[in-house]
């Protein structure tokens, strides 16, 4: 009787009910029928679609229009321009902050994705992980949920062995979350450090980046900025005014020009978002995916045996007359394609990526056009960091030397030229990748030793006929050696014949050959093939103590 009544009730309400447990008791279960299940499923799907649509809209049309009015793209537009079309796979689109203070728990304050876009895609057909901060959602400020998304892709990138690219556009820590936001930054910083030397890390500053947020880009391998719309500073102009009474604009304090030409914090600046993302794709093509991969090799239609006749006459006869080392580099690399790093900072040294017979190489060269190519504090630090990046990621190094020494003066001595100059010496000495050096003209004093000489591990070292390898220039040396004597002019000529030429180094085996400049490309391509199987390991250690 009870069973019949339950079954009838079941039919009336559209449920299956009842299950005998004992002879005296019944337990009821309520399970929706197919119609109810379909209705519930459709409701869930509609909710998912609604959340997804809201996530894709970011902060809404009004804020998106405001972003565009400032000449900036949204985070999603940037990511879609960076990666190959249709390849971006997003993580945590539905993530929302969990803050309940200061009215943050209202629906109006919650946005799916929480101001960040993170995932992976392909750039030039190769995997990369990328995150973009969305200034249209809470000013791109970092919440714990936002930080968790970034940390997730960084962890996976390290495990997979793929680069991470960060597109920064954020007002900093989300104040409403307090210490949780600060913890999120620390989590990111820690992963920046753990990923260093394991996978390439690139930051593109596309808006404000202030306070603690600046330290993540500072820990990455390369930091680039967008002119007029991006800023990097620890404290903004208002705080500076309150503390130091200085009146300074955002651009003067932390704009692209400041950090690419004065501070050296940024490695380059681009005209706008589209230009920056396009150049980032170009840089990416030179880099390996991780420290487990060799330097990329692409098909090359520029013959490895190509002669470069212009190099036979590029170095002026007068040793004090300048020339442009970039002309040498462009003449030698494949198709004159050279991606210069930090072109506006410490211009007395040139660094960047090129290709030789399709193989990525890192290039370091003194620039005689600026300060005669002298090494100073800034150029030493600039060169050292680049050399260490190349060594970490298996990129061979080619060094072009025309250096009269370290820059003298109290400014340099008081600034610590001894310690900073030692960084470049350390970097070249520590590097185990193939190292090829070409002395084009001057190689004087301690700077000769520092610039990847044979004595600190250079694999193959060449001189051009114009090379001068000596303790110092003839004029200065003669004044010391023949102080107080007559006929100084004849003594200077004798010194030039004895030391101001490539033979003193060549007869001692400090250079492997004196080569015709026009054959330099052919020689370098051949030597890179030879050294491609080089295996060298430094002594085992926890880590070294370089002169920071």
One Martini backbone bead per residue (centre of mass of N, CA, C, O) as a GRO file, in nm:
protein
  548
    1UNK     BB    1   0.061   0.061  -0.024
    2UNK     BB    2   0.300   0.253   0.021
    3UNK     BB    3   0.432   0.195  -0.248
    4UNK     BB    4   0.201   0.293  -0.433
    5UNK     BB    5   0.189   0.584  -0.325
    6UNK     BB    6   0.483   0.663  -0.392
    7UNK     BB    7   0.464   0.611  -0.696
    8UNK     BB    8   0.240   0.815  -0.749
    9UNK     BB    9   0.394   1.058  -0.639
   10UNK     BB   10   0.616   1.034  -0.839
   11UNK     BB   11   0.450   1.084  -1.094
   12UNK     BB   12   0.338   1.361  -1.014
   13UNK     BB   13   0.645   1.494  -0.951
   14UNK     BB   14   0.881   1.352  -1.120
   15UNK     BB   15   0.980   1.108  -0.921
   16UNK     BB   16   1.199   0.902  -0.749
   17UNK     BB   17   1.105   0.679  -0.481
   18UNK     BB   18   1.224   0.474  -0.258
   19UNK     BB   19   1.375   0.262  -0.001
   20UNK     BB   20   1.430  -0.025   0.152
   21UNK     BB   21   1.570  -0.097   0.476
   22UNK     BB   22   1.325  -0.211   0.634
   23UNK     BB   23   1.033  -0.334   0.755
   24UNK     BB   24   0.980  -0.026   0.908
   25UNK     BB   25   1.147   0.144   0.684
   26UNK     BB   26   1.185   0.449   0.493
   27UNK     BB   27   1.370   0.590   0.219
   28UNK     BB   28   1.416   0.897   0.054
   29UNK     BB   29   1.469   0.991  -0.290
   30UNK     BB   30   1.570   1.273  -0.499
   31UNK     BB   31   1.534   1.258  -0.858
   32UNK     BB   32   1.557   1.388  -1.142
   33UNK     BB   33   1.438   1.403  -1.433
   34UNK     BB   34   1.509   1.466  -1.756
   35UNK     BB   35   1.380   1.744  -1.765
   36UNK     BB   36   1.525   1.858  -1.516
   37UNK     BB   37   1.813   1.809  -1.611
   38UNK     BB   38   1.803   1.981  -1.867
   39UNK     BB   39   1.732   2.246  -1.727
   40UNK     BB   40   1.981   2.260  -1.542
   41UNK     BB   41   2.196   2.247  -1.763
   42UNK     BB   42   2.110   2.502  -1.918
   43UNK     BB   43   2.157   2.694  -1.684
   44UNK     BB   44   2.464   2.640  -1.665
   45UNK     BB   45   2.537   2.717  -1.955
   46UNK     BB   46   2.435   3.008  -1.938
   47UNK     BB   47   2.623   3.091  -1.710
   48UNK     BB   48   2.887   3.036  -1.856
   49UNK     BB   49   2.836   3.226  -2.096
   50UNK     BB   50   2.804   3.481  -1.927
   51UNK     BB   51   3.085   3.477  -1.798
   52UNK     BB   52   3.247   3.471  -2.058
   53UNK     BB   53   3.142   3.735  -2.174
   54UNK     BB   54   3.236   3.913  -1.938
   55UNK     BB   55   3.536   3.845  -1.963
   56UNK     BB   56   3.567   3.955  -2.261
   57UNK     BB   57   3.475   4.259  -2.166
   58UNK     BB   58   3.580   4.320  -1.901
   59UNK     BB   59   3.505   4.653  -1.793
   60UNK     BB   60   3.378   4.746  -2.048
   61UNK     BB   61   3.307   4.980  -2.281
   62UNK     BB   62   3.391   5.241  -2.140
   63UNK     BB   63   3.680   5.144  -2.054
   64UNK     BB   64   3.774   5.057  -2.333
   65UNK     BB   65   3.750   5.335  -2.465
   66UNK     BB   66   3.953   5.470  -2.273
   67UNK     BB   67   4.192   5.296  -2.355
   68UNK     BB   68   4.192   5.376  -2.655
   69UNK     BB   69   4.220   5.688  -2.606
   70UNK     BB   70   4.525   5.628  -2.489
   71UNK     BB   71   4.654   5.414  -2.702
   72UNK     BB   72   4.532   5.137  -2.589
   73UNK     BB   73   4.508   4.812  -2.530
   74UNK     BB   74   4.384   4.533  -2.439
   75UNK     BB   75   4.471   4.239  -2.311
   76UNK     BB   76   4.341   4.062  -2.535
   77UNK     BB   77   4.451   4.214  -2.777
   78UNK     BB   78   4.748   4.165  -2.711
   79UNK     BB   79   4.754   3.858  -2.704
   80UNK     BB   80   4.639   3.817  -2.997
   81UNK     BB   81   4.890   3.964  -3.129
   82UNK     BB   82   5.123   3.788  -3.020
   83UNK     BB   83   4.990   3.542  -3.109
   84UNK     BB   84   4.889   3.309  -3.292
   85UNK     BB   85   4.620   3.249  -3.453
   86UNK     BB   86   4.417   3.043  -3.246
   87UNK     BB   87   4.636   2.952  -2.990
   88UNK     BB   88   4.493   3.048  -2.737
   89UNK     BB   89   4.505   2.927  -2.394
   90UNK     BB   90   4.301   2.963  -2.123
   91UNK     BB   91   4.323   3.045  -1.782
   92UNK     BB   92   4.102   3.128  -1.546
   93UNK     BB   93   3.839   3.291  -1.645
   94UNK     BB   94   3.655   3.246  -1.358
   95UNK     BB   95   3.814   3.406  -1.177
   96UNK     BB   96   3.780   3.538  -0.837
   97UNK     BB   97   3.768   3.728  -0.593
   98UNK     BB   98   3.769   3.710  -0.205
   99UNK     BB   99   3.682   3.985  -0.123
  100UNK     BB  100   3.479   4.157   0.155
  101UNK     BB  101   3.590   4.433   0.166
  102UNK     BB  102   3.475   4.740   0.082
  103UNK     BB  103   3.245   4.610  -0.115
  104UNK     BB  104   3.377   4.355  -0.284
  105UNK     BB  105   3.115   4.145  -0.267
  106UNK     BB  106   2.990   4.261  -0.497
  107UNK     BB  107   2.892   4.210  -0.819
  108UNK     BB  108   3.020   4.480  -0.938
  109UNK     BB  109   3.326   4.377  -0.828
  110UNK     BB  110   3.292   4.128  -1.023
  111UNK     BB  111   3.526   3.955  -1.245
  112UNK     BB  112   3.599   3.753  -1.475
  113UNK     BB  113   3.955   3.707  -1.415
  114UNK     BB  114   4.046   3.960  -1.245
  115UNK     BB  115   4.238   4.137  -1.451
  116UNK     BB  116   4.332   3.865  -1.613
  117UNK     BB  117   4.544   3.710  -1.865
  118UNK     BB  118   4.601   3.350  -1.901
  119UNK     BB  119   4.846   3.139  -2.082
  120UNK     BB  120   4.880   2.971  -2.402
  121UNK     BB  121   5.091   2.973  -2.703
  122UNK     BB  122   5.193   3.080  -3.025
  123UNK     BB  123   5.522   3.181  -3.153
  124UNK     BB  124   5.619   3.100  -3.444
  125UNK     BB  125   5.524   2.793  -3.354
  126UNK     BB  126   5.593   2.847  -3.044
  127UNK     BB  127   5.592   2.804  -2.718
  128UNK     BB  128   5.405   3.019  -2.486
  129UNK     BB  129   5.373   3.215  -2.204
  130UNK     BB  130   5.095   3.437  -2.096
  131UNK     BB  131   5.038   3.767  -1.952
  132UNK     BB  132   4.762   4.003  -1.887
  133UNK     BB  133   4.682   4.322  -1.783
  134UNK     BB  134   4.364   4.474  -1.690
  135UNK     BB  135   4.282   4.809  -1.666
  136UNK     BB  136   3.954   4.779  -1.677
  137UNK     BB  137   4.010   4.608  -1.404
  138UNK     BB  138   4.089   4.757  -1.133
  139UNK     BB  139   4.351   4.870  -1.279
  140UNK     BB  140   4.510   4.585  -1.272
  141UNK     BB  141   4.514   4.488  -1.001
  142UNK     BB  142   4.650   4.285  -0.746
  143UNK     BB  143   4.541   3.982  -0.657
  144UNK     BB  144   4.536   3.667  -0.544
  145UNK     BB  145   4.399   3.552  -0.800
  146UNK     BB  146   4.583   3.687  -1.005
  147UNK     BB  147   4.849   3.565  -0.898
  148UNK     BB  148   4.771   3.267  -0.933
  149UNK     BB  149   4.765   3.273  -1.241
  150UNK     BB  150   5.060   3.347  -1.287
  151UNK     BB  151   5.187   3.114  -1.125
  152UNK     BB  152   5.072   2.882  -1.288
  153UNK     BB  153   5.219   2.944  -1.561
  154UNK     BB  154   5.506   2.944  -1.446
  155UNK     BB  155   5.516   2.655  -1.346
  156UNK     BB  156   5.455   2.525  -1.622
  157UNK     BB  157   5.686   2.650  -1.783
  158UNK     BB  158   5.912   2.513  -1.627
  159UNK     BB  159   5.821   2.218  -1.682
  160UNK     BB  160   5.808   2.244  -2.001
  161UNK     BB  161   5.992   2.465  -2.141
  162UNK     BB  162   5.888   2.787  -2.147
  163UNK     BB  163   5.825   3.093  -2.196
  164UNK     BB  164   5.767   3.423  -2.044
  165UNK     BB  165   5.510   3.673  -2.095
  166UNK     BB  166   5.466   4.011  -1.982
  167UNK     BB  167   5.174   4.234  -1.967
  168UNK     BB  168   5.201   4.545  -1.826
  169UNK     BB  169   4.892   4.697  -1.655
  170UNK     BB  170   4.920   4.852  -1.341
  171UNK     BB  171   4.835   4.991  -1.016
  172UNK     BB  172   4.898   4.741  -0.839
  173UNK     BB  173   4.801   4.688  -0.547
  174UNK     BB  174   4.523   4.571  -0.378
  175UNK     BB  175   4.421   4.739  -0.110
  176UNK     BB  176   4.172   4.570  -0.006
  177UNK     BB  177   4.370   4.305   0.049
  178UNK     BB  178   4.645   4.373   0.132
  179UNK     BB  179   4.861   4.122   0.214
  180UNK     BB  180   4.764   3.936  -0.014
  181UNK     BB  181   4.888   4.102  -0.243
  182UNK     BB  182   5.180   4.091  -0.143
  183UNK     BB  183   5.199   3.783  -0.156
  184UNK     BB  184   5.157   3.766  -0.459
  185UNK     BB  185   5.417   3.908  -0.538
  186UNK     BB  186   5.614   3.716  -0.395
  187UNK     BB  187   5.537   3.468  -0.559
  188UNK     BB  188   5.637   3.586  -0.827
  189UNK     BB  189   5.929   3.651  -0.755
  190UNK     BB  190   6.012   3.363  -0.691
  191UNK     BB  191   5.959   3.257  -0.981
  192UNK     BB  192   6.157   3.439  -1.125
  193UNK     BB  193   6.404   3.314  -0.987
  194UNK     BB  194   6.355   3.010  -1.061
  195UNK     BB  195   6.348   3.080  -1.383
  196UNK     BB  196   6.624   3.173  -1.390
  197UNK     BB  197   6.798   3.014  -1.651
  198UNK     BB  198   6.554   2.827  -1.768
  199UNK     BB  199   6.369   3.063  -1.877
  200UNK     BB  200   6.255   3.296  -2.061
  201UNK     BB  201   6.202   3.649  -1.962
  202UNK     BB  202   5.939   3.886  -2.049
  203UNK     BB  203   5.882   4.242  -2.040
  204UNK     BB  204   5.589   4.456  -2.104
  205UNK     BB  205   5.535   4.792  -2.069
  206UNK     BB  206   5.179   4.928  -2.108
  207UNK     BB  207   5.188   5.098  -1.836
  208UNK     BB  208   5.157   5.098  -1.527
  209UNK     BB  209   5.439   5.050  -1.279
  210UNK     BB  210   5.422   5.022  -0.928
  211UNK     BB  211   5.613   4.964  -0.682
  212UNK     BB  212   5.638   4.631  -0.628
  213UNK     BB  213   5.580   4.562  -0.936
  214UNK     BB  214   5.877   4.626  -1.053
  215UNK     BB  215   6.034   4.352  -0.968
  216UNK     BB  216   5.954   4.159  -1.186
  217UNK     BB  217   6.081   4.291  -1.435
  218UNK     BB  218   6.370   4.312  -1.300
  219UNK     BB  219   6.392   3.978  -1.300
  220UNK     BB  220   6.398   3.974  -1.586
  221UNK     BB  221   6.566   3.964  -1.886
  222UNK     BB  222   6.345   4.158  -2.028
  223UNK     BB  223   6.268   4.517  -2.067
  224UNK     BB  224   5.989   4.688  -2.197
  225UNK     BB  225   5.853   4.986  -2.361
  226UNK     BB  226   5.608   5.241  -2.398
  227UNK     BB  227   5.566   5.523  -2.535
  228UNK     BB  228   5.386   5.757  -2.320
  229UNK     BB  229   5.225   5.492  -2.152
  230UNK     BB  230   5.473   5.415  -1.968
  231UNK     BB  231   5.558   5.319  -1.616
  232UNK     BB  232   5.844   5.330  -1.378
  233UNK     BB  233   5.802   5.313  -1.016
  234UNK     BB  234   5.811   5.322  -0.677
  235UNK     BB  235   5.737   5.634  -0.665
  236UNK     BB  236   5.547   5.887  -0.718
  237UNK     BB  237   5.525   6.225  -0.759
  238UNK     BB  238   5.373   6.283  -0.491
  239UNK     BB  239   5.576   6.150  -0.300
  240UNK     BB  240   5.825   6.303  -0.389
  241UNK     BB  241   5.716   6.580  -0.310
  242UNK     BB  242   5.670   6.518  -0.003
  243UNK     BB  243   5.977   6.426   0.058
  244UNK     BB  244   6.172   6.623  -0.156
  245UNK     BB  245   6.029   6.866  -0.328
  246UNK     BB  246   5.992   6.746  -0.604
  247UNK     BB  247   5.928   6.824  -0.944
  248UNK     BB  248   5.763   6.558  -1.124
  249UNK     BB  249   5.694   6.361  -1.379
  250UNK     BB  250   5.613   6.065  -1.498
  251UNK     BB  251   5.816   6.071  -1.736
  252UNK     BB  252   6.069   6.165  -1.575
  253UNK     BB  253   6.064   5.934  -1.359
  254UNK     BB  254   5.930   5.659  -1.553
  255UNK     BB  255   5.988   5.662  -1.843
  256UNK     BB  256   6.123   5.545  -2.128
  257UNK     BB  257   6.363   5.740  -2.147
  258UNK     BB  258   6.475   5.704  -1.864
  259UNK     BB  259   6.514   5.374  -1.879
  260UNK     BB  260   6.685   5.365  -2.161
  261UNK     BB  261   6.910   5.618  -2.103
  262UNK     BB  262   6.969   5.633  -1.776
  263UNK     BB  263   6.911   5.365  -1.592
  264UNK     BB  264   6.871   5.070  -1.749
  265UNK     BB  265   6.603   4.907  -1.690
  266UNK     BB  266   6.552   4.921  -1.993
  267UNK     BB  267   6.597   4.766  -2.329
  268UNK     BB  268   6.344   4.923  -2.457
  269UNK     BB  269   6.145   5.113  -2.706
  270UNK     BB  270   5.814   5.173  -2.824
  271UNK     BB  271   5.564   5.338  -2.991
  272UNK     BB  272   5.350   5.095  -2.953
  273UNK     BB  273   5.172   4.820  -2.907
  274UNK     BB  274   5.213   4.697  -3.189
  275UNK     BB  275   5.517   4.737  -3.209
  276UNK     BB  276   5.591   4.580  -2.951
  277UNK     BB  277   5.467   4.300  -3.031
  278UNK     BB  278   5.628   4.266  -3.292
  279UNK     BB  279   5.916   4.281  -3.162
  280UNK     BB  280   5.875   4.041  -2.972
  281UNK     BB  281   5.854   3.829  -3.195
  282UNK     BB  282   6.136   3.877  -3.301
  283UNK     BB  283   6.296   3.809  -3.047
  284UNK     BB  284   6.181   3.520  -3.006
  285UNK     BB  285   6.328   3.395  -3.262
  286UNK     BB  286   6.621   3.390  -3.105
  287UNK     BB  287   6.509   3.202  -2.882
  288UNK     BB  288   6.504   2.972  -2.665
  289UNK     BB  289   6.288   2.793  -2.458
  290UNK     BB  290   6.544   2.676  -2.299
  291UNK     BB  291   6.821   2.533  -2.131
  292UNK     BB  292   6.765   2.254  -2.306
  293UNK     BB  293   6.813   2.427  -2.556
  294UNK     BB  294   6.920   2.527  -2.838
  295UNK     BB  295   6.993   2.737  -3.056
  296UNK     BB  296   6.840   2.859  -3.305
  297UNK     BB  297   6.768   2.725  -3.640
  298UNK     BB  298   6.758   2.855  -3.967
  299UNK     BB  299   6.700   2.920  -4.270
  300UNK     BB  300   6.958   3.019  -4.516
  301UNK     BB  301   7.039   3.262  -4.793
  302UNK     BB  302   7.316   3.338  -4.664
  303UNK     BB  303   7.622   3.287  -4.730
  304UNK     BB  304   7.885   3.166  -4.541
  305UNK     BB  305   8.111   3.261  -4.776
  306UNK     BB  306   8.076   3.550  -4.761
  307UNK     BB  307   8.205   3.839  -4.859
  308UNK     BB  308   8.338   4.164  -4.700
  309UNK     BB  309   8.497   4.418  -4.844
  310UNK     BB  310   8.432   4.671  -4.660
  311UNK     BB  311   8.615   4.575  -4.414
  312UNK     BB  312   8.902   4.651  -4.537
  313UNK     BB  313   8.808   4.989  -4.491
  314UNK     BB  314   8.669   5.064  -4.203
  315UNK     BB  315   8.939   5.117  -4.070
  316UNK     BB  316   9.114   5.365  -3.982
  317UNK     BB  317   9.436   5.468  -3.987
  318UNK     BB  318   9.363   5.641  -3.762
  319UNK     BB  319   9.339   5.556  -3.424
  320UNK     BB  320   9.139   5.818  -3.344
  321UNK     BB  321   8.934   5.733  -3.551
  322UNK     BB  322   8.614   5.675  -3.606
  323UNK     BB  323   8.367   5.409  -3.606
  324UNK     BB  324   8.107   5.173  -3.686
  325UNK     BB  325   8.028   4.874  -3.542
  326UNK     BB  326   7.756   4.824  -3.687
  327UNK     BB  327   7.881   4.785  -3.969
  328UNK     BB  328   8.020   4.524  -3.901
  329UNK     BB  329   7.778   4.357  -3.804
  330UNK     BB  330   7.592   4.388  -4.056
  331UNK     BB  331   7.804   4.258  -4.256
  332UNK     BB  332   7.806   3.961  -4.109
  333UNK     BB  333   7.528   3.902  -4.075
  334UNK     BB  334   7.240   3.789  -4.158
  335UNK     BB  335   7.086   4.010  -4.360
  336UNK     BB  336   7.143   4.249  -4.152
  337UNK     BB  337   7.025   4.105  -3.883
  338UNK     BB  338   6.985   4.314  -3.588
  339UNK     BB  339   6.909   4.285  -3.236
  340UNK     BB  340   6.911   4.543  -3.035
  341UNK     BB  341   7.024   4.606  -2.704
  342UNK     BB  342   7.022   4.892  -2.554
  343UNK     BB  343   7.072   5.151  -2.763
  344UNK     BB  344   7.045   5.411  -2.539
  345UNK     BB  345   7.258   5.261  -2.353
  346UNK     BB  346   7.567   5.256  -2.330
  347UNK     BB  347   7.701   5.325  -2.635
  348UNK     BB  348   8.006   5.199  -2.594
  349UNK     BB  349   7.817   4.941  -2.625
  350UNK     BB  350   7.727   4.644  -2.808
  351UNK     BB  351   7.413   4.460  -2.814
  352UNK     BB  352   7.293   4.137  -2.946
  353UNK     BB  353   7.111   3.977  -3.210
  354UNK     BB  354   7.198   3.715  -3.439
  355UNK     BB  355   7.302   3.550  -3.748
  356UNK     BB  356   7.482   3.241  -3.843
  357UNK     BB  357   7.378   3.042  -4.065
  358UNK     BB  358   7.093   3.050  -3.877
  359UNK     BB  359   7.239   3.106  -3.604
  360UNK     BB  360   7.225   3.203  -3.296
  361UNK     BB  361   7.375   3.509  -3.167
  362UNK     BB  362   7.585   3.682  -2.952
  363UNK     BB  363   7.668   4.037  -2.942
  364UNK     BB  364   7.983   4.207  -2.874
  365UNK     BB  365   8.073   4.569  -2.886
  366UNK     BB  366   8.269   4.815  -2.934
  367UNK     BB  367   8.220   5.185  -2.958
  368UNK     BB  368   8.409   5.428  -3.116
  369UNK     BB  369   8.187   5.667  -3.129
  370UNK     BB  370   8.190   5.622  -2.804
  371UNK     BB  371   8.433   5.697  -2.602
  372UNK     BB  372   8.622   5.510  -2.788
  373UNK     BB  373   8.511   5.238  -2.630
  374UNK     BB  374   8.508   5.261  -2.347
  375UNK     BB  375   8.500   5.136  -2.035
  376UNK     BB  376   8.236   5.138  -1.798
  377UNK     BB  377   7.999   5.094  -1.581
  378UNK     BB  378   7.751   5.062  -1.774
  379UNK     BB  379   7.883   4.878  -1.993
  380UNK     BB  380   7.959   4.645  -1.807
  381UNK     BB  381   7.674   4.572  -1.711
  382UNK     BB  382   7.542   4.536  -1.984
  383UNK     BB  383   7.734   4.310  -2.087
  384UNK     BB  384   7.714   4.103  -1.854
  385UNK     BB  385   7.412   4.033  -1.868
  386UNK     BB  386   7.417   3.932  -2.160
  387UNK     BB  387   7.626   3.707  -2.133
  388UNK     BB  388   7.467   3.543  -1.919
  389UNK     BB  389   7.225   3.483  -2.092
  390UNK     BB  390   7.366   3.329  -2.318
  391UNK     BB  391   7.489   3.111  -2.134
  392UNK     BB  392   7.218   3.001  -2.014
  393UNK     BB  393   7.104   2.961  -2.346
  394UNK     BB  394   7.320   2.853  -2.560
  395UNK     BB  395   7.462   3.121  -2.679
  396UNK     BB  396   7.677   3.227  -2.878
  397UNK     BB  397   7.983   3.429  -2.878
  398UNK     BB  398   8.054   3.754  -3.020
  399UNK     BB  399   8.358   3.958  -3.023
  400UNK     BB  400   8.423   4.308  -3.061
  401UNK     BB  401   8.744   4.479  -3.057
  402UNK     BB  402   8.769   4.841  -2.940
  403UNK     BB  403   8.982   4.915  -2.669
  404UNK     BB  404   9.155   5.161  -2.461
  405UNK     BB  405   8.986   5.107  -2.193
  406UNK     BB  406   8.923   5.248  -1.899
  407UNK     BB  407   8.754   5.498  -1.765
  408UNK     BB  408   8.862   5.778  -1.637
  409UNK     BB  409   8.807   5.902  -1.307
  410UNK     BB  410   8.623   5.996  -1.032
  411UNK     BB  411   8.342   5.901  -1.113
  412UNK     BB  412   8.427   5.606  -1.159
  413UNK     BB  413   8.573   5.543  -0.894
  414UNK     BB  414   8.336   5.625  -0.702
  415UNK     BB  415   8.128   5.422  -0.856
  416UNK     BB  416   8.290   5.137  -0.908
  417UNK     BB  417   8.465   5.025  -1.157
  418UNK     BB  418   8.600   4.778  -1.040
  419UNK     BB  419   8.342   4.616  -0.975
  420UNK     BB  420   8.189   4.649  -1.249
  421UNK     BB  421   8.414   4.549  -1.439
  422UNK     BB  422   8.421   4.259  -1.310
  423UNK     BB  423   8.154   4.157  -1.432
  424UNK     BB  424   8.255   4.115  -1.723
  425UNK     BB  425   8.486   3.930  -1.657
  426UNK     BB  426   8.314   3.716  -1.520
  427UNK     BB  427   8.118   3.645  -1.749
  428UNK     BB  428   8.330   3.547  -1.956
  429UNK     BB  429   8.471   3.335  -1.772
  430UNK     BB  430   8.205   3.162  -1.706
  431UNK     BB  431   8.155   3.100  -1.987
  432UNK     BB  432   8.073   2.791  -2.197
  433UNK     BB  433   8.027   2.892  -2.453
  434UNK     BB  434   8.091   2.981  -2.747
  435UNK     BB  435   8.399   3.182  -2.815
  436UNK     BB  436   8.443   3.469  -3.027
  437UNK     BB  437   8.724   3.680  -3.128
  438UNK     BB  438   8.759   4.028  -3.259
  439UNK     BB  439   9.027   4.235  -3.339
  440UNK     BB  440   9.015   4.548  -3.499
  441UNK     BB  441   9.211   4.719  -3.296
  442UNK     BB  442   9.197   4.798  -2.996
  443UNK     BB  443   9.390   4.636  -2.707
  444UNK     BB  444   9.396   4.767  -2.392
  445UNK     BB  445   9.490   4.641  -2.126
  446UNK     BB  446   9.248   4.519  -1.919
  447UNK     BB  447   9.034   4.526  -2.149
  448UNK     BB  448   9.154   4.298  -2.311
  449UNK     BB  449   9.100   4.075  -2.108
  450UNK     BB  450   8.786   4.113  -2.074
  451UNK     BB  451   8.731   4.077  -2.399
  452UNK     BB  452   8.744   3.764  -2.454
  453UNK     BB  453   9.005   3.636  -2.406
  454UNK     BB  454   9.214   3.371  -2.403
  455UNK     BB  455   9.266   3.384  -2.084
  456UNK     BB  456   8.922   3.361  -2.032
  457UNK     BB  457   8.815   3.137  -2.270
  458UNK     BB  458   8.870   3.174  -2.554
  459UNK     BB  459   8.847   2.981  -2.834
  460UNK     BB  460   8.854   3.209  -3.070
  461UNK     BB  461   9.120   3.433  -3.188
  462UNK     BB  462   9.126   3.744  -3.359
  463UNK     BB  463   9.295   3.950  -3.606
  464UNK     BB  464   9.346   4.235  -3.751
  465UNK     BB  465   9.583   4.428  -3.907
  466UNK     BB  466   9.478   4.684  -3.717
  467UNK     BB  467   9.581   4.574  -3.465
  468UNK     BB  468   9.629   4.658  -3.101
  469UNK     BB  469   9.838   4.497  -2.858
  470UNK     BB  470   9.844   4.659  -2.539
  471UNK     BB  471   9.882   4.837  -2.253
  472UNK     BB  472   9.907   5.100  -2.441
  473UNK     BB  473   9.945   5.367  -2.593
  474UNK     BB  474  10.212   5.509  -2.740
  475UNK     BB  475  10.214   5.791  -2.611
  476UNK     BB  476  10.186   5.706  -2.311
  477UNK     BB  477  10.423   5.504  -2.299
  478UNK     BB  478  10.657   5.696  -2.378
  479UNK     BB  479  10.625   5.898  -2.141
  480UNK     BB  480  10.715   5.679  -1.935
  481UNK     BB  481  10.973   5.539  -2.053
  482UNK     BB  482  11.094   5.845  -2.174
  483UNK     BB  483  11.133   6.024  -1.942
  484UNK     BB  484  11.333   6.309  -2.025
  485UNK     BB  485  11.387   6.249  -2.311
  486UNK     BB  486  11.488   6.254  -2.621
  487UNK     BB  487  11.333   6.179  -2.904
  488UNK     BB  488  11.018   6.094  -2.884
  489UNK     BB  489  10.926   6.037  -3.172
  490UNK     BB  490  11.109   5.790  -3.220
  491UNK     BB  491  11.007   5.626  -2.980
  492UNK     BB  492  10.715   5.605  -3.079
  493UNK     BB  493  10.780   5.457  -3.342
  494UNK     BB  494  10.911   5.211  -3.208
  495UNK     BB  495  10.663   5.123  -3.046
  496UNK     BB  496  10.470   5.075  -3.279
  497UNK     BB  497  10.646   4.855  -3.420
  498UNK     BB  498  10.648   4.662  -3.162
  499UNK     BB  499  10.319   4.690  -3.043
  500UNK     BB  500  10.120   4.839  -3.269
  501UNK     BB  501  10.030   4.526  -3.329
  502UNK     BB  502   9.955   4.179  -3.379
  503UNK     BB  503  10.228   4.015  -3.320
  504UNK     BB  504  10.272   3.986  -3.012
  505UNK     BB  505  10.017   3.797  -2.987
  506UNK     BB  506  10.069   3.587  -3.214
  507UNK     BB  507  10.355   3.469  -3.119
  508UNK     BB  508  10.201   3.375  -2.832
  509UNK     BB  509   9.896   3.268  -2.890
  510UNK     BB  510   9.662   3.490  -2.822
  511UNK     BB  511   9.619   3.446  -3.123
  512UNK     BB  512   9.526   3.242  -3.400
  513UNK     BB  513   9.485   3.490  -3.613
  514UNK     BB  514   9.542   3.682  -3.908
  515UNK     BB  515   9.280   3.849  -4.076
  516UNK     BB  516   9.081   3.917  -4.324
  517UNK     BB  517   8.805   4.102  -4.294
  518UNK     BB  518   8.634   3.978  -4.541
  519UNK     BB  519   8.652   3.673  -4.390
  520UNK     BB  520   8.490   3.673  -4.121
  521UNK     BB  521   8.225   3.529  -4.180
  522UNK     BB  522   8.343   3.260  -4.271
  523UNK     BB  523   8.495   3.198  -4.010
  524UNK     BB  524   8.259   3.206  -3.808
  525UNK     BB  525   8.084   2.985  -3.935
  526UNK     BB  526   8.293   2.762  -3.913
  527UNK     BB  527   8.343   2.781  -3.602
  528UNK     BB  528   8.053   2.725  -3.510
  529UNK     BB  529   8.045   2.440  -3.616
  530UNK     BB  530   8.284   2.334  -3.451
  531UNK     BB  531   8.155   2.440  -3.157
  532UNK     BB  532   7.872   2.284  -3.134
  533UNK     BB  533   8.025   2.041  -2.946
  534UNK     BB  534   8.081   2.180  -2.700
  535UNK     BB  535   8.230   2.079  -2.373
  536UNK     BB  536   8.171   2.254  -2.062
  537UNK     BB  537   8.268   2.265  -1.708
  538UNK     BB  538   8.241   2.388  -1.414
  539UNK     BB  539   8.290   2.385  -1.109
  540UNK     BB  540   8.145   2.267  -0.841
  541UNK     BB  541   7.862   2.454  -0.705
  542UNK     BB  542   7.625   2.631  -0.570
  543UNK     BB  543   7.757   2.926  -0.598
  544UNK     BB  544   7.867   3.217  -0.687
  545UNK     BB  545   8.059   3.540  -0.609
  546UNK     BB  546   7.981   3.794  -0.757
  547UNK     BB  547   8.034   4.140  -0.822
  548UNK     BB  548   7.751   4.323  -0.728
   0.00000   0.00000   0.00000
